[in-house]
Coordinates of N, CA and C and ligand atoms in Angstrom, one line a residue:
M675 N 83.6 111.3 162.7 CA 83.7 109.9 162.2 C 82.3 109.2 162.3
Y676 N 81.7 109.5 163.5 CA 80.4 108.9 163.8 C 79.4 109.3 162.7
L677 N 79.4 110.6 162.3 CA 78.4 111.1 161.3 C 78.8 110.5 159.9
W678 N 80.1 110.3 159.6 CA 80.4 109.7 158.3 C 79.9 108.3 158.2
I679 N 80.1 107.5 159.4 CA 79.6 106.1 159.3 C 78.1 106.1 159.2
K680 N 77.4 107.0 159.9 CA 76.0 107.0 159.9 C 75.5 107.4 158.5
A681 N 76.2 108.3 157.8 CA 75.9 108.7 156.4 C 76.0 107.5 155.5
L682 N 77.1 106.7 155.7 CA 77.4 105.5 154.8 C 76.3 104.5 155.1
H683 N 75.9 104.4 156.4 CA 74.8 103.5 156.8 C 73.5 103.8 156.1
V684 N 73.2 105.1 156.1 CA 71.9 105.5 155.5 C 72.0 105.3 154.0
I685 N 73.1 105.6 153.3 CA 73.3 105.4 151.9 C 73.1 103.9 151.5
S686 N 73.7 103.0 152.3 CA 73.6 101.6 152.1 C 72.2 101.1 152.2
V687 N 71.5 101.6 153.3 CA 70.1 101.2 153.6 C 69.2 101.7 152.4
I688 N 69.4 102.8 151.9 CA 68.6 103.3 150.8 C 68.7 102.4 149.6
A689 N 70.0 102.0 149.3 CA 70.2 101.0 148.1 C 69.5 99.7 148.4
W690 N 69.7 99.2 149.6 CA 69.1 97.9 150.0 C 67.6 98.0 149.9
M691 N 66.9 99.0 150.4 CA 65.5 99.2 150.3 C 65.0 99.3 148.9
A692 N 65.7 100.0 148.0 CA 65.3 100.2 146.6 C 65.3 98.8 145.9
A693 N 66.3 98.0 146.2 CA 66.3 96.7 145.6 C 65.2 95.8 146.1
L694 N 65.1 95.8 147.5 CA 64.1 94.9 148.1 C 62.7 95.3 147.7
L695 N 62.4 96.5 147.4 CA 61.1 97.0 146.9 C 60.9 96.7 145.4
Y696 N 62.0 96.7 144.7 CA 61.9 96.5 143.2 C 61.8 95.1 142.8
L697 N 62.6 94.2 143.5 CA 62.7 92.8 143.0 C 61.3 92.1 143.0
P698 N 60.5 92.2 144.0 CA 59.2 91.5 143.9 C 58.3 92.0 142.8
R699 N 58.5 93.3 142.5 CA 57.8 94.0 141.4 C 58.1 93.3 140.0
L700 N 59.4 93.0 139.9 CA 59.9 92.4 138.6 C 59.2 91.0 138.5
M701 N 59.1 90.3 139.7 CA 58.5 89.0 139.7 C 57.0 89.0 139.4
V702 N 56.3 90.1 139.7 CA 54.9 90.2 139.4 C 54.8 90.1 137.8
Y703 N 55.7 90.8 137.1 CA 55.7 90.8 135.6 C 56.2 89.5 135.1
H704 N 57.2 88.9 135.9 CA 57.8 87.6 135.4 C 56.7 86.5 135.4
C705 N 55.8 86.6 136.3 CA 54.7 85.6 136.3 C 53.9 85.5 135.0
E706 N 53.8 86.7 134.4 CA 53.0 86.8 133.1 C 53.8 86.3 131.9
A707 N 55.2 86.2 132.0 CA 56.0 85.9 130.9 C 56.0 84.4 130.6
Q708 N 55.9 84.0 129.3 CA 56.0 82.6 128.9 C 57.4 82.1 129.3
K709 N 57.5 80.9 129.8 CA 58.8 80.2 130.1 C 59.6 80.1 128.8
G710 N 60.8 80.5 128.8 CA 61.7 80.4 127.7 C 61.5 81.6 126.7
S711 N 60.6 82.5 127.0 CA 60.4 83.6 126.1 C 61.5 84.7 126.3
E712 N 61.6 85.6 125.3 CA 62.6 86.6 125.4 C 62.4 87.5 126.7
L713 N 61.1 87.8 127.0 CA 60.8 88.6 128.2 C 61.3 87.9 129.4
S714 N 61.0 86.6 129.5 CA 61.4 85.8 130.7 C 62.9 85.8 130.8
E715 N 63.6 85.6 129.8 CA 65.1 85.5 129.8 C 65.7 86.9 130.3
T716 N 65.0 88.0 129.7 CA 65.5 89.3 130.1 C 65.3 89.6 131.6
L717 N 64.1 89.2 132.1 CA 63.8 89.4 133.5 C 64.7 88.6 134.4
K718 N 65.1 87.4 133.9 CA 66.0 86.6 134.7 C 67.3 87.4 134.9
V719 N 67.8 88.0 133.8 CA 69.1 88.7 133.9 C 68.9 89.9 134.9
M720 N 67.8 90.6 134.7 CA 67.5 91.8 135.6 C 67.5 91.4 137.1
E721 N 66.8 90.3 137.4 CA 66.6 89.8 138.8 C 68.0 89.4 139.3
R722 N 68.8 88.7 138.5 CA 70.1 88.2 139.0 C 71.0 89.4 139.2
R723 N 71.0 90.4 138.3 CA 71.9 91.5 138.5 C 71.5 92.4 139.6
L724 N 70.2 92.6 139.8 CA 69.7 93.4 140.9 C 70.1 92.8 142.2
L725 N 70.0 91.5 142.3 CA 70.3 90.8 143.5 C 71.8 90.8 143.8
K726 N 72.6 90.5 142.8 CA 74.1 90.3 143.0 C 74.8 91.7 143.0
A727 N 74.4 92.6 142.2 CA 75.2 93.9 142.1 C 74.7 94.9 143.1
I728 N 73.4 94.8 143.5 CA 72.9 95.9 144.4 C 72.4 95.3 145.7
M729 N 71.4 94.4 145.7 CA 70.7 94.0 146.9 C 71.6 93.4 148.0
T730 N 72.4 92.4 147.6 CA 73.2 91.7 148.6 C 74.4 92.6 149.1
P731 N 75.1 93.3 148.2 CA 76.2 94.2 148.7 C 75.6 95.3 149.6
A732 N 74.5 95.8 149.2 CA 73.9 96.9 150.1 C 73.4 96.3 151.4
M733 N 72.9 95.1 151.5 CA 72.6 94.5 152.8 C 73.8 94.4 153.7
I734 N 74.9 93.8 153.0 CA 76.1 93.6 153.8 C 76.7 95.0 154.3
A735 N 76.7 96.0 153.5 CA 77.1 97.3 153.9 C 76.3 97.9 155.0
S736 N 74.9 97.7 154.9 CA 74.0 98.2 155.9 C 74.3 97.6 157.3
W737 N 74.6 96.3 157.3 CA 75.0 95.6 158.5 C 76.3 96.0 159.0
V738 N 77.3 96.1 158.2 CA 78.7 96.5 158.6 C 78.6 97.9 159.2
F739 N 78.1 98.9 158.6 CA 78.0 100.3 159.1 C 77.1 100.4 160.3
G740 N 76.0 99.6 160.2 CA 75.0 99.6 161.4 C 75.6 99.0 162.6
L741 N 76.3 97.9 162.5 CA 77.0 97.3 163.7 C 78.2 98.1 164.2
W742 N 78.8 98.8 163.2 CA 79.9 99.7 163.6 C 79.3 100.8 164.5
L743 N 78.1 101.3 164.1 CA 77.5 102.3 165.0 C 77.1 101.7 166.3
V744 N 76.6 100.5 166.3 CA 76.1 99.9 167.6 C 77.3 99.7 168.5
F745 N 78.4 99.1 168.0 CA 79.5 98.7 168.9 C 80.5 99.9 169.1
G746 N 80.4 100.9 168.1 CA 81.4 102.0 168.2 C 80.8 103.2 169.0
Y747 N 79.5 103.4 168.9 CA 78.9 104.6 169.4 C 77.7 104.5 170.2
V748 N 76.8 103.6 169.8 CA 75.4 103.5 170.5 C 75.4 102.2 171.2
S749 N 75.7 102.2 172.5 CA 75.9 100.9 173.2 C 74.6 100.1 173.1
F750 N 74.7 98.8 172.7 CA 73.6 97.9 172.5 C 72.8 97.8 173.9
L751 N 73.6 97.5 174.9 CA 72.9 97.2 176.2 C 72.4 98.5 176.8
G752 N 73.2 99.6 176.6 CA 72.8 100.9 177.2 C 71.6 101.5 176.5
S753 N 71.3 101.2 175.3 CA 70.3 101.9 174.6 C 68.9 101.4 175.0
S754 N 67.9 102.2 174.9 CA 66.6 101.7 175.4 C 66.0 100.8 174.3
G755 N 64.8 100.5 174.3 CA 64.2 99.4 173.5 C 64.2 99.7 172.0
W756 N 64.3 100.9 171.6 CA 64.2 101.2 170.1 C 65.2 100.4 169.3
L757 N 66.4 100.3 169.8 CA 67.5 99.6 169.0 C 67.2 98.1 169.0
H758 N 66.8 97.6 170.1 CA 66.4 96.1 170.1 C 65.3 95.8 169.2
A759 N 64.2 96.7 169.2 CA 63.1 96.5 168.3 C 63.5 96.6 166.9
K760 N 64.4 97.6 166.6 CA 64.8 97.9 165.3 C 65.6 96.7 164.7
L761 N 66.5 96.2 165.6 CA 67.3 95.0 165.1 C 66.5 93.8 164.9
A762 N 65.4 93.6 165.7 CA 64.5 92.5 165.4 C 63.8 92.6 164.1
L763 N 63.4 93.8 163.7 CA 62.7 94.1 162.4 C 63.7 93.9 161.3
V764 N 65.0 94.4 161.5 CA 66.0 94.3 160.5 C 66.4 92.8 160.2
L765 N 66.3 92.0 161.3 CA 66.6 90.6 161.1 C 65.4 90.0 160.2
A766 N 64.2 90.4 160.5 CA 63.1 90.0 159.7 C 63.3 90.4 158.2
M767 N 63.8 91.6 158.0 CA 64.1 92.1 156.6 C 65.2 91.3 156.0
S768 N 66.2 90.9 156.8 CA 67.2 90.1 156.2 C 66.7 88.7 155.9
A769 N 65.8 88.2 156.7 CA 65.1 86.9 156.3 C 64.4 87.0 155.0
F770 N 63.6 88.1 154.9 CA 62.9 88.3 153.6 C 63.9 88.3 152.4
H771 N 65.1 89.0 152.6 CA 66.1 89.0 151.6 C 66.5 87.5 151.2
G772 N 66.6 86.7 152.3 CA 67.0 85.3 152.0 C 66.0 84.6 151.2
V773 N 64.7 84.8 151.5 CA 63.6 84.2 150.8 C 63.6 84.7 149.3
A774 N 63.9 86.0 149.1 CA 63.9 86.5 147.8 C 65.0 85.9 146.9
V775 N 66.1 85.5 147.6 CA 67.2 84.9 146.9 C 66.7 83.6 146.3
R776 N 65.9 82.9 147.1 CA 65.3 81.6 146.6 C 64.3 81.8 145.4
W777 N 63.5 82.9 145.5 CA 62.6 83.2 144.4 C 63.4 83.4 143.1
V778 N 64.5 84.2 143.2 CA 65.4 84.5 142.0 C 65.8 83.1 141.4
K779 N 66.3 82.2 142.3 CA 66.8 80.9 141.8 C 65.6 80.1 141.1
D780 N 64.4 80.2 141.7 CA 63.3 79.4 141.1 C 63.0 80.0 139.8
F781 N 62.9 81.3 139.6 CA 62.6 81.9 138.3 C 63.7 81.5 137.3
A782 N 65.0 81.6 137.8 CA 66.1 81.3 136.9 C 66.0 79.8 136.3
A783 N 65.5 78.9 137.2 CA 65.4 77.5 136.8 C 64.0 77.2 136.2
D784 N 63.2 78.2 135.9 CA 61.8 78.1 135.3 C 61.0 77.2 136.2
R785 N 61.2 77.2 137.5 CA 60.3 76.4 138.4 C 59.5 77.2 139.4
N786 N 59.2 78.5 139.0 CA 58.4 79.3 139.9 C 56.9 78.8 139.8
T787 N 56.3 78.6 140.9 CA 54.9 78.1 140.9 C 54.0 79.2 141.7
R788 N 54.6 80.3 142.2 CA 53.8 81.2 143.0 C 53.1 82.2 142.0
S789 N 52.0 82.7 142.5 CA 51.2 83.6 141.6 C 51.6 85.0 141.7
Q790 N 51.0 85.8 140.7 CA 51.3 87.3 140.7 C 50.8 87.9 142.0
R791 N 49.7 87.4 142.5 CA 49.1 88.0 143.8 C 50.0 87.7 144.9
Y792 N 50.7 86.6 144.9 CA 51.7 86.3 146.0 C 52.8 87.3 146.0
Y793 N 53.3 87.7 144.8 CA 54.4 88.7 144.8 C 53.9 90.1 145.0
R794 N 52.6 90.4 144.7 CA 52.1 91.7 145.0 C 52.0 91.9 146.5
I795 N 51.5 90.8 147.2 CA 51.5 90.9 148.7 C 52.9 90.9 149.3
A796 N 53.8 90.1 148.7 CA 55.1 90.0 149.3 C 55.8 91.4 149.1
N797 N 55.4 92.1 148.1 CA 56.0 93.5 147.9 C 55.8 94.4 149.0
E798 N 54.7 94.2 149.8 CA 54.3 95.1 150.9 C 55.1 94.8 152.2
V799 N 55.7 93.6 152.3 CA 56.4 93.3 153.5 C 57.6 94.2 153.8
P800 N 58.6 94.4 152.8 CA 59.7 95.3 153.2 C 59.2 96.7 153.3
T801 N 58.1 97.1 152.7 CA 57.6 98.5 152.8 C 57.1 98.7 154.3
V802 N 56.3 97.8 154.8 CA 55.9 97.9 156.2 C 57.0 97.9 157.2
L803 N 58.0 97.0 157.0 CA 59.1 96.9 157.9 C 60.0 98.1 157.8
M804 N 60.2 98.7 156.6 CA 61.0 99.9 156.5 C 60.4 101.1 157.2
I805 N 59.0 101.2 157.1 CA 58.3 102.3 157.8 C 58.6 102.2 159.3
A806 N 58.4 101.0 159.8 CA 58.6 100.8 161.3 C 60.0 101.0 161.7
V807 N 61.0 100.6 160.9 CA 62.4 100.7 161.3 C 62.8 102.2 161.3
V808 N 62.4 103.0 160.3 CA 62.7 104.4 160.3 C 62.1 105.2 161.4
I809 N 60.8 104.9 161.8 CA 60.2 105.5 162.9 C 60.9 105.2 164.2
L810 N 61.3 103.9 164.4 CA 62.0 103.5 165.6 C 63.4 104.3 165.7
V811 N 64.1 104.4 164.6 CA 65.5 104.9 164.8 C 65.5 106.5 164.8
V812 N 64.5 107.1 164.1 CA 64.5 108.6 164.1 C 63.7 109.1 165.3
V813 N 62.5 108.5 165.7 CA 61.7 109.0 166.8 C 62.2 108.4 168.1
K814 N 62.7 107.2 168.1 CA 63.2 106.5 169.3 C 62.0 106.5 170.3
P815 N 60.8 106.0 170.0 CA 59.7 106.1 170.9 C 59.8 105.5 172.2
F816 N 60.7 104.5 172.3 CA 60.8 103.8 173.6 C 62.3 103.3 173.8
Ligands
HEM1870 C1 71.3 96.1 159.1 C2 71.3 96.3 160.4 C3 71.2 97.6 161.0 C4 71.9 98.1 162.2 C5 72.8 97.2 163.1 C6 71.5 99.5 162.4 C7 71.9 100.3 163.5 C8 71.8 101.7 163.5 C9 72.4 102.5 164.5 C10 73.1 102.0 165.8 C11 72.1 103.8 164.2 C12 72.5 105.1 164.9 C13 71.4 105.6 165.7 C14 71.7 106.9 166.4 O1 72.8 107.3 166.5 O2 70.8 107.6 166.8 C15 71.4 103.8 162.9 C16 70.9 104.9 162.3 C17 70.0 104.8 161.3 N1 69.5 103.7 160.7 FE1 70.1 101.8 161.0 N2 70.6 99.9 161.4 C18 70.4 98.8 160.6 C19 69.6 98.8 159.5 C20 68.8 99.8 159.1 C21 67.7 99.7 158.1 C22 67.3 98.5 157.4 C23 67.2 101.0 158.0 C24 66.0 101.5 157.2 C25 65.1 100.8 156.6 C26 67.9 101.9 158.9 C27 67.7 103.2 159.0 C28 68.5 104.1 159.8 C29 68.4 105.5 159.7 C30 67.5 106.4 158.9 C31 69.4 106.0 160.7 C32 69.7 107.5 161.0 C33 68.8 107.9 162.2 C34 69.1 109.3 162.6 O3 70.2 109.8 162.5 O4 68.2 109.9 163.2 N3 68.9 101.1 159.5 N4 71.2 102.4 162.5

């Protein structure tokens, strides 16, 4: 059962990361699109569907299976620092998710004022967090 839950956790996390890494990329292109243009309207649909159909459900599933592992198998208090550090970084990732929801709403309402450079840099945040999280949970360095 433990391995099945861990497998479902890793599958959910892969979907969440794919969406978190792809969404800012769409916004880099969206900054170039004329407001009201066909490209801008298409990107709005892509951003909304990516968020609602993949990113948010995958985040919820990652938390559900992750917490199931924490409270079912890997005791939170008993585990050494890797789990605490991992959860701190995953909370930061969830906060990034929350900010991205606001970006989607701003583009949908044609009120985005952030630059392409802003979204290029933002794109690196989930990448760095993901690398640190995977090292913490696989290597368990402390
Ligand atoms: C959303 C909240 C999360 C919670 C509560 C959580 C918790 C956990 C726990 C308790 C384990 C089992 C560790 C073990 O048995 O050794 C685990 C495994 C794992 N987690 Fe998470 N995790 C979360 C998010 C993430 C994220 C965002 C990533 C990647 C970016 C991730 C990647 C992994 C991987 C790769 C494993 C398998 C490690 C192994 O088998 O060696 N988790 N997680």
